[in-house]
């Protein structure tokens, strides 16, 4: 396979409702998409970076720039998706940008050979149970209405965003209203070690897990918290690659891992993290970064691997978007079907893609 060019496209898609987390409120999903053109097939990639460096240090303008200026030129001699990460290894960071490029080349490679991504990754299921991430709301009644709507829609697990000042009370209210539904919380690193006693209050609610309570680089703090709390600790932002996963498990900083291919540099590294966790008996689940149907398709394929033992944030398209750029992913009995076509198994609908495109750059290699 020979890569001839990569199109770098920025899209903006309004969210159906504002999504508030401890690091800010999103109302529009701005994302960088890649279309890799090769002599055999085309492939699509999606970059998980947000508009501003609030979830991580990456952001869409920087990703588009580092791709056009450094990463795409560096893969001119690459002949297969497995050679993309080694070709980009000299560049520090920019993992969501690297993930998007590897994804586009992997998609092209697989489409050229007629192989679905799920097969290439080692999926063992044809559908995955889906959870949903619920943002912080202005009032508890509003939160209960939102949770009720998602349970009506069939979601198999509820995740509540929390932060200091919005934690025990909303969790208690959801438990009182909805009983023992599968329930977990995500702090997006908004607490400090001095909150340990307060966070122990969450043990009363039989949660599946407490996701990333402390700073990304505080593995010792998470290990200390894991010793004090009954609620299992899950890491998200801290798990930047397979080596970080092994370190976190060895230090007993987490008992569960949220795998996000964008955060770790791609689907191939995500597969390696899956294997490291499986080897240590650590269950994983697939996190979400408000992906379009392209990233959603790839995440559902990944979530079908054997050690993905907990429902992920692989929600339906309409949880975020009125209109997705691909045929929408729709919940069926709380599950999403794993795409069966070659590569991602879905492609953008050209007119829908053009409607949300704000810029495109053509980078010949
Ligand atoms: C579904 C969910 O909660 N995702 C992330 C947080 C998140 C939320 C919004 C984002 C917007 C743009 C880019 C990354 C983003 C990540 C999490 O699990 O921590
Ligand atoms: Mg998270």
Short mmCIF file of C-alpha atoms and ligand atoms in Angstrom, two decimals:
data_model
loop_
_atom_site.label_atom_id
_atom_site.label_comp_id
_atom_site.label_asym_id
_atom_site.label_seq_id
_atom_site.Cartn_x
_atom_site.Cartn_y
_atom_site.Cartn_z
CA UNK A 1 0.00 0.00 0.00
CA UNK A 2 1.35 3.46 -0.91
CA UNK A 3 0.03 6.63 0.74
CA UNK A 4 -0.42 9.47 -1.72
CA UNK A 5 -2.11 12.17 0.40
CA UNK A 6 -4.09 12.89 3.56
CA UNK A 7 -6.96 15.37 3.80
CA UNK A 8 -7.15 17.20 7.16
CA UNK A 9 -10.73 18.36 7.78
CA UNK A 10 -12.14 20.25 10.76
CA UNK A 11 -15.83 19.79 11.52
CA UNK A 12 -18.15 21.47 14.02
CA UNK A 13 -21.24 19.61 15.21
CA UNK A 14 -23.64 21.17 17.73
CA UNK A 15 -24.40 18.97 20.77
CA UNK A 16 -28.04 18.10 21.52
CA UNK A 17 -27.53 19.43 25.06
CA UNK A 18 -24.60 21.20 26.76
CA UNK A 19 -22.20 18.66 28.28
CA UNK A 20 -20.76 19.94 31.58
CA UNK A 21 -17.81 18.27 33.28
CA UNK A 22 -15.40 19.38 36.01
CA UNK A 23 -13.20 20.93 33.31
CA UNK A 24 -15.83 22.93 31.42
CA UNK A 25 -19.02 22.91 29.36
CA UNK A 26 -19.12 21.82 25.70
CA UNK A 27 -21.95 22.94 23.40
CA UNK A 28 -20.28 22.17 20.06
CA UNK A 29 -18.03 19.23 19.19
CA UNK A 30 -15.21 20.54 17.03
CA UNK A 31 -13.10 17.67 15.69
CA UNK A 32 -10.32 16.99 13.21
CA UNK A 33 -11.04 14.20 10.72
CA UNK A 34 -8.54 12.64 8.33
CA UNK A 35 -9.09 11.00 4.94
CA UNK A 36 -6.05 8.98 3.90
CA UNK A 37 -5.79 8.38 0.14
CA UNK A 38 -3.66 5.38 -0.88
CA UNK A 39 -3.13 3.53 -4.16
CA UNK A 40 -5.45 0.74 -2.93
CA UNK A 41 -8.22 2.37 -0.83
CA UNK A 42 -9.19 5.40 1.24
CA UNK A 43 -9.43 5.40 5.05
CA UNK A 44 -10.92 7.66 7.72
CA UNK A 45 -9.44 8.76 11.03
CA UNK A 46 -10.85 10.85 13.87
CA UNK A 47 -8.88 12.93 16.37
CA UNK A 48 -10.23 13.00 19.94
CA UNK A 49 -8.76 16.38 20.90
CA UNK A 50 -11.23 19.01 22.07
CA UNK A 51 -11.48 22.67 21.02
CA UNK A 52 -9.41 23.82 24.01
CA UNK A 53 -6.72 21.98 26.05
CA UNK A 54 -9.08 21.26 28.97
CA UNK A 55 -9.41 17.45 29.05
CA UNK A 56 -5.77 17.02 28.01
CA UNK A 57 -2.97 19.23 26.65
CA UNK A 58 -4.14 18.63 23.08
CA UNK A 59 -6.61 20.75 21.12
CA UNK A 60 -7.98 20.74 17.56
CA UNK A 61 -5.90 23.56 16.04
CA UNK A 62 -2.68 22.08 17.42
CA UNK A 63 -3.64 18.62 16.19
CA UNK A 64 -4.42 19.89 12.67
CA UNK A 65 -1.15 21.79 12.62
CA UNK A 66 1.10 19.00 13.94
CA UNK A 67 -0.51 16.57 11.49
CA UNK A 68 0.02 18.77 8.44
CA UNK A 69 3.42 20.08 9.45
CA UNK A 70 5.09 17.00 11.01
CA UNK A 71 3.12 13.76 11.33
CA UNK A 72 1.72 13.28 7.81
CA UNK A 73 5.05 14.06 6.11
CA UNK A 74 6.72 11.52 8.44
CA UNK A 75 4.67 8.59 7.14
CA UNK A 76 5.44 9.04 3.42
CA UNK A 77 7.37 5.71 3.32
CA UNK A 78 4.95 3.76 5.52
CA UNK A 79 3.40 0.70 3.84
CA UNK A 80 1.15 -0.64 6.59
CA UNK A 81 -0.76 0.62 9.64
CA UNK A 82 1.61 -1.24 12.01
CA UNK A 83 4.48 0.98 10.84
CA UNK A 84 2.70 4.29 11.58
CA UNK A 85 3.41 4.50 15.34
CA UNK A 86 7.13 3.65 14.91
CA UNK A 87 7.40 6.30 12.17
CA UNK A 88 5.84 8.89 14.55
CA UNK A 89 7.69 7.82 17.71
CA UNK A 90 10.33 10.56 17.43
CA UNK A 91 7.63 13.21 17.96
CA UNK A 92 6.69 13.82 21.60
CA UNK A 93 3.05 13.70 22.73
CA UNK A 94 0.18 14.62 20.36
CA UNK A 95 -1.29 11.17 20.95
CA UNK A 96 -4.79 11.98 19.68
CA UNK A 97 -3.30 13.36 16.45
CA UNK A 98 -1.13 10.24 16.04
CA UNK A 99 -4.15 8.04 16.80
CA UNK A 100 -6.19 9.72 14.06
CA UNK A 101 -3.45 9.18 11.48
CA UNK A 102 -2.92 5.51 12.42
CA UNK A 103 -6.70 5.00 12.34
CA UNK A 104 -6.97 6.42 8.81
CA UNK A 105 -4.13 4.23 7.51
CA UNK A 106 -5.52 1.18 9.36
CA UNK A 107 -8.98 1.81 7.87
CA UNK A 108 -7.52 2.11 4.33
CA UNK A 109 -5.40 -1.04 4.86
CA UNK A 110 -8.38 -3.06 6.08
CA UNK A 111 -10.77 -1.80 3.38
CA UNK A 112 -8.17 -2.76 0.76
CA UNK A 113 -8.15 -6.31 2.18
CA UNK A 114 -11.89 -6.51 2.90
CA UNK A 115 -11.31 -7.09 6.65
CA UNK A 116 -13.51 -5.54 9.36
CA UNK A 117 -11.67 -3.64 12.13
CA UNK A 118 -13.39 -5.86 14.74
CA UNK A 119 -11.71 -8.95 13.20
CA UNK A 120 -8.32 -7.23 13.00
CA UNK A 121 -8.51 -6.27 16.71
CA UNK A 122 -9.71 -9.69 17.89
CA UNK A 123 -13.33 -8.96 18.75
CA UNK A 124 -15.31 -11.92 20.12
CA UNK A 125 -18.79 -10.36 20.16
CA UNK A 126 -21.16 -8.97 17.55
CA UNK A 127 -22.78 -6.34 19.82
CA UNK A 128 -21.76 -4.45 22.96
CA UNK A 129 -23.78 -3.26 25.99
CA UNK A 130 -23.76 0.54 26.21
CA UNK A 131 -23.46 2.98 29.08
CA UNK A 132 -23.91 6.74 29.03
CA UNK A 133 -21.99 9.65 30.53
CA UNK A 134 -24.25 12.22 32.24
CA UNK A 135 -22.97 15.77 32.63
CA UNK A 136 -23.28 18.01 35.68
CA UNK A 137 -26.68 19.73 35.77
CA UNK A 138 -27.88 22.95 37.45
CA UNK A 139 -30.20 21.09 39.82
CA UNK A 140 -30.75 17.56 41.14
CA UNK A 141 -34.31 17.35 39.65
CA UNK A 142 -32.80 18.12 36.22
CA UNK A 143 -30.25 15.35 36.74
CA UNK A 144 -32.96 12.84 37.70
CA UNK A 145 -34.97 13.72 34.56
CA UNK A 146 -31.86 13.22 32.41
CA UNK A 147 -30.97 9.89 34.02
CA UNK A 148 -34.60 8.73 33.71
CA UNK A 149 -34.55 9.53 30.00
CA UNK A 150 -31.39 7.50 29.39
CA UNK A 151 -32.73 4.53 31.38
CA UNK A 152 -35.90 4.73 29.27
CA UNK A 153 -33.69 4.65 26.17
CA UNK A 154 -32.22 1.36 27.43
CA UNK A 155 -28.72 2.33 28.57
CA UNK A 156 -27.15 -0.46 30.62
CA UNK A 157 -25.05 1.74 32.90
CA UNK A 158 -25.18 5.36 34.13
CA UNK A 159 -22.01 7.42 34.70
CA UNK A 160 -22.34 10.73 36.55
CA UNK A 161 -19.77 13.48 36.18
CA UNK A 162 -18.81 14.75 39.64
CA UNK A 163 -16.65 17.53 41.08
CA UNK A 164 -16.14 19.04 44.56
CA UNK A 165 -19.58 20.35 45.54
CA UNK A 166 -21.47 18.03 43.19
CA UNK A 167 -20.92 14.44 44.25
CA UNK A 168 -22.57 12.80 47.31
CA UNK A 169 -25.92 14.59 46.94
CA UNK A 170 -26.55 13.79 43.22
CA UNK A 171 -25.35 10.20 43.67
CA UNK A 172 -27.65 9.72 46.69
CA UNK A 173 -30.59 11.21 44.74
CA UNK A 174 -30.03 8.85 41.78
CA UNK A 175 -29.81 5.84 44.12
CA UNK A 176 -33.00 6.88 45.96
CA UNK A 177 -34.94 7.44 42.74
CA UNK A 178 -33.67 4.55 40.57
CA UNK A 179 -32.50 1.89 43.04
CA UNK A 180 -29.56 -0.41 42.34
CA UNK A 181 -28.97 0.40 38.68
CA UNK A 182 -25.34 -0.04 37.45
CA UNK A 183 -23.89 3.36 38.47
CA UNK A 184 -20.42 4.93 38.41
CA UNK A 185 -18.89 8.40 38.69
CA UNK A 186 -16.14 10.32 36.86
CA UNK A 187 -14.28 13.21 38.50
CA UNK A 188 -11.95 14.07 35.60
CA UNK A 189 -9.10 14.61 38.06
CA UNK A 190 -10.93 17.38 39.98
CA UNK A 191 -10.15 16.18 43.56
CA UNK A 192 -7.01 16.32 45.71
CA UNK A 193 -5.64 13.82 48.25
CA UNK A 194 -7.13 15.91 51.08
CA UNK A 195 -10.61 14.98 49.73
CA UNK A 196 -10.00 11.28 50.58
CA UNK A 197 -12.30 11.30 53.64
CA UNK A 198 -15.05 13.01 51.66
CA UNK A 199 -14.71 10.60 48.72
CA UNK A 200 -14.98 7.66 51.15
CA UNK A 201 -18.58 8.84 51.54
CA UNK A 202 -19.23 7.42 48.05
CA UNK A 203 -18.70 3.90 49.48
CA UNK A 204 -22.25 4.04 50.81
CA UNK A 205 -23.69 3.86 47.28
CA UNK A 206 -22.27 0.59 45.92
CA UNK A 207 -20.80 2.24 42.80
CA UNK A 208 -19.15 0.19 40.04
CA UNK A 209 -16.14 2.51 40.16
CA UNK A 210 -14.77 5.98 40.87
CA UNK A 211 -13.06 7.25 37.70
CA UNK A 212 -9.91 9.44 37.83
CA UNK A 213 -10.51 11.26 41.11
CA UNK A 214 -6.99 12.77 41.26
CA UNK A 215 -4.49 14.40 38.89
CA UNK A 216 -3.34 12.47 35.82
CA UNK A 217 0.23 12.03 37.15
CA UNK A 218 -0.66 11.14 40.76
CA UNK A 219 -0.39 7.33 40.78
CA UNK A 220 0.78 7.27 44.46
CA UNK A 221 -2.27 9.35 45.43
CA UNK A 222 -4.60 6.95 43.60
CA UNK A 223 -2.89 3.95 45.26
CA UNK A 224 -3.47 5.56 48.69
CA UNK A 225 -7.11 6.29 47.81
CA UNK A 226 -7.57 2.69 46.58
CA UNK A 227 -6.39 1.48 49.98
CA UNK A 228 -8.90 3.70 51.82
CA UNK A 229 -12.00 3.30 49.63
CA UNK A 230 -14.20 0.26 49.06
CA UNK A 231 -15.29 1.70 45.69
CA UNK A 232 -12.91 0.43 42.95
CA UNK A 233 -10.68 3.11 41.42
CA UNK A 234 -10.70 3.37 37.59
CA UNK A 235 -8.14 5.46 35.70
CA UNK A 236 -8.73 7.39 32.46
CA UNK A 237 -6.43 10.41 31.94
CA UNK A 238 -3.50 8.63 33.67
CA UNK A 239 -3.42 5.71 31.24
CA UNK A 240 -1.53 7.22 28.29
CA UNK A 241 -0.09 3.93 26.97
CA UNK A 242 0.47 0.25 27.81
CA UNK A 243 3.51 1.07 29.96
CA UNK A 244 1.44 3.50 32.08
CA UNK A 245 -1.23 0.80 32.45
CA UNK A 246 1.36 -1.70 33.69
CA UNK A 247 2.79 0.87 36.13
CA UNK A 248 -0.65 1.79 37.49
CA UNK A 249 -1.58 -1.87 38.00
CA UNK A 250 1.78 -2.69 39.64
CA UNK A 251 1.33 0.26 42.03
CA UNK A 252 -2.27 -0.83 42.73
CA UNK A 253 -3.37 2.69 41.67
CA UNK A 254 -6.43 1.26 39.91
CA UNK A 255 -8.51 -1.91 39.71
CA UNK A 256 -10.27 -0.99 36.44
CA UNK A 257 -9.10 0.85 33.30
CA UNK A 258 -11.02 3.13 30.91
CA UNK A 259 -9.44 2.59 27.47
CA UNK A 260 -9.72 5.47 24.96
CA UNK A 261 -7.86 4.83 21.71
CA UNK A 262 -7.42 8.58 21.09
CA UNK A 263 -5.84 9.16 24.50
CA UNK A 264 -3.32 6.30 24.07
CA UNK A 265 -2.16 6.97 20.49
CA UNK A 266 -4.40 4.58 18.57
CA UNK A 267 -6.36 1.35 18.33
CA UNK A 268 -3.25 -0.84 18.15
CA UNK A 269 -1.94 0.56 21.47
CA UNK A 270 -5.48 0.26 22.87
CA UNK A 271 -5.34 -3.46 22.00
CA UNK A 272 -2.00 -3.75 23.82
CA UNK A 273 -3.49 -2.08 26.92
CA UNK A 274 -6.42 -4.52 26.74
CA UNK A 275 -3.92 -7.39 26.78
CA UNK A 276 -1.80 -5.97 29.65
CA UNK A 277 -4.96 -5.52 31.75
CA UNK A 278 -6.27 -8.99 30.85
CA UNK A 279 -2.93 -10.51 31.92
CA UNK A 280 -3.39 -8.91 35.37
CA UNK A 281 -7.10 -9.69 35.73
CA UNK A 282 -7.97 -6.00 35.43
CA UNK A 283 -11.28 -5.44 33.59
CA UNK A 284 -11.50 -2.62 31.06
CA UNK A 285 -14.24 -0.62 29.35
CA UNK A 286 -14.24 1.70 26.34
CA UNK A 287 -14.30 5.42 27.13
CA UNK A 288 -15.72 8.10 24.84
CA UNK A 289 -14.58 11.50 23.57
CA UNK A 290 -17.80 12.62 21.89
CA UNK A 291 -16.77 10.93 18.65
CA UNK A 292 -18.63 11.17 15.37
CA UNK A 293 -19.90 7.93 13.85
CA UNK A 294 -16.37 7.27 12.53
CA UNK A 295 -14.72 7.08 15.96
CA UNK A 296 -17.91 5.53 17.34
CA UNK A 297 -17.69 2.66 14.83
CA UNK A 298 -14.07 1.97 15.79
CA UNK A 299 -14.80 2.18 19.53
CA UNK A 300 -17.67 -0.32 19.24
CA UNK A 301 -15.35 -2.73 17.40
CA UNK A 302 -12.76 -2.34 20.18
CA UNK A 303 -15.38 -2.73 22.93
CA UNK A 304 -16.19 -6.19 21.52
CA UNK A 305 -12.84 -7.62 22.68
CA UNK A 306 -13.00 -10.24 25.48
CA UNK A 307 -11.61 -8.21 28.43
CA UNK A 308 -14.02 -5.30 27.87
CA UNK A 309 -16.10 -6.58 30.77
CA UNK A 310 -17.97 -3.39 31.70
CA UNK A 311 -20.36 -1.30 29.58
CA UNK A 312 -18.49 1.62 28.00
CA UNK A 313 -19.37 5.21 27.09
CA UNK A 314 -20.14 3.91 23.57
CA UNK A 315 -23.48 5.72 23.49
CA UNK A 316 -25.79 6.08 20.49
CA UNK A 317 -25.16 8.93 18.04
CA UNK A 318 -28.26 10.82 19.26
CA UNK A 319 -26.83 11.09 22.79
CA UNK A 320 -24.59 13.83 21.33
CA UNK A 321 -25.74 14.82 17.83
CA UNK A 322 -29.03 15.63 16.08
CA UNK A 323 -27.44 14.35 12.86
CA UNK A 324 -24.28 12.26 12.74
CA UNK A 325 -21.97 12.44 9.71
CA UNK A 326 -22.38 8.67 9.23
CA UNK A 327 -25.55 6.59 9.35
CA UNK A 328 -26.46 6.91 13.06
CA UNK A 329 -25.55 4.34 15.70
CA UNK A 330 -28.85 3.42 17.37
CA UNK A 331 -29.33 1.56 20.63
CA UNK A 332 -31.10 -1.82 20.37
CA UNK A 333 -32.04 -3.24 23.78
CA UNK A 334 -29.19 -1.26 25.34
CA UNK A 335 -26.62 -2.55 22.83
CA UNK A 336 -24.85 -1.27 19.72
CA UNK A 337 -24.10 -3.68 16.89
CA UNK A 338 -20.45 -4.07 15.87
CA UNK A 339 -20.06 -2.90 12.23
CA UNK A 340 -19.43 -5.84 9.86
CA UNK A 341 -18.14 -4.07 6.74
CA UNK A 342 -14.45 -3.73 5.81
CA UNK A 343 -12.38 -1.34 7.92
CA UNK A 344 -14.56 0.90 10.09
CA UNK A 345 -17.61 -0.48 8.29
CA UNK A 346 -19.10 3.03 8.01
CA UNK A 347 -18.25 6.08 5.89
CA UNK A 348 -19.30 9.72 6.12
CA UNK A 349 -22.36 10.75 4.10
CA UNK A 350 -20.74 13.36 1.80
CA UNK A 351 -23.48 16.00 2.04
CA UNK A 352 -23.76 15.63 5.82
CA UNK A 353 -19.98 15.88 6.16
CA UNK A 354 -19.86 19.00 3.99
CA UNK A 355 -22.61 20.64 6.07
CA UNK A 356 -20.44 20.51 9.23
CA UNK A 357 -17.03 21.10 7.62
CA UNK A 358 -15.38 24.38 8.60
CA UNK A 359 -12.01 23.83 6.89
CA UNK A 360 -10.06 21.29 4.87
CA UNK A 361 -6.35 21.03 4.02
CA UNK A 362 -4.83 18.68 1.48
CA UNK A 363 -1.42 17.29 2.48
CA UNK A 364 0.39 15.38 -0.27
CA UNK A 365 3.11 12.99 0.95
C1 LIG B 1 -17.97 10.72 27.63
C2 LIG B 1 -16.98 11.27 28.60
O1 LIG B 1 -17.30 11.53 29.73
N1 LIG B 1 -15.73 11.47 28.11
C3 LIG B 1 -14.56 11.90 28.82
C4 LIG B 1 -14.60 13.38 29.11
C5 LIG B 1 -14.66 14.20 27.88
C6 LIG B 1 -15.77 14.98 27.73
C7 LIG B 1 -15.87 15.84 26.64
C8 LIG B 1 -14.89 15.88 25.68
C9 LIG B 1 -14.98 16.74 24.56
C10 LIG B 1 -13.97 16.80 23.64
C11 LIG B 1 -12.87 15.99 23.79
C12 LIG B 1 -12.74 15.16 24.87
C13 LIG B 1 -13.76 15.08 25.83
C14 LIG B 1 -13.64 14.23 26.94
C15 LIG B 1 -14.28 11.11 30.09
O2 LIG B 1 -14.63 9.94 30.20
O3 LIG B 1 -13.61 11.66 30.96
MG1 LIG B 2 -13.18 9.92 32.24
#
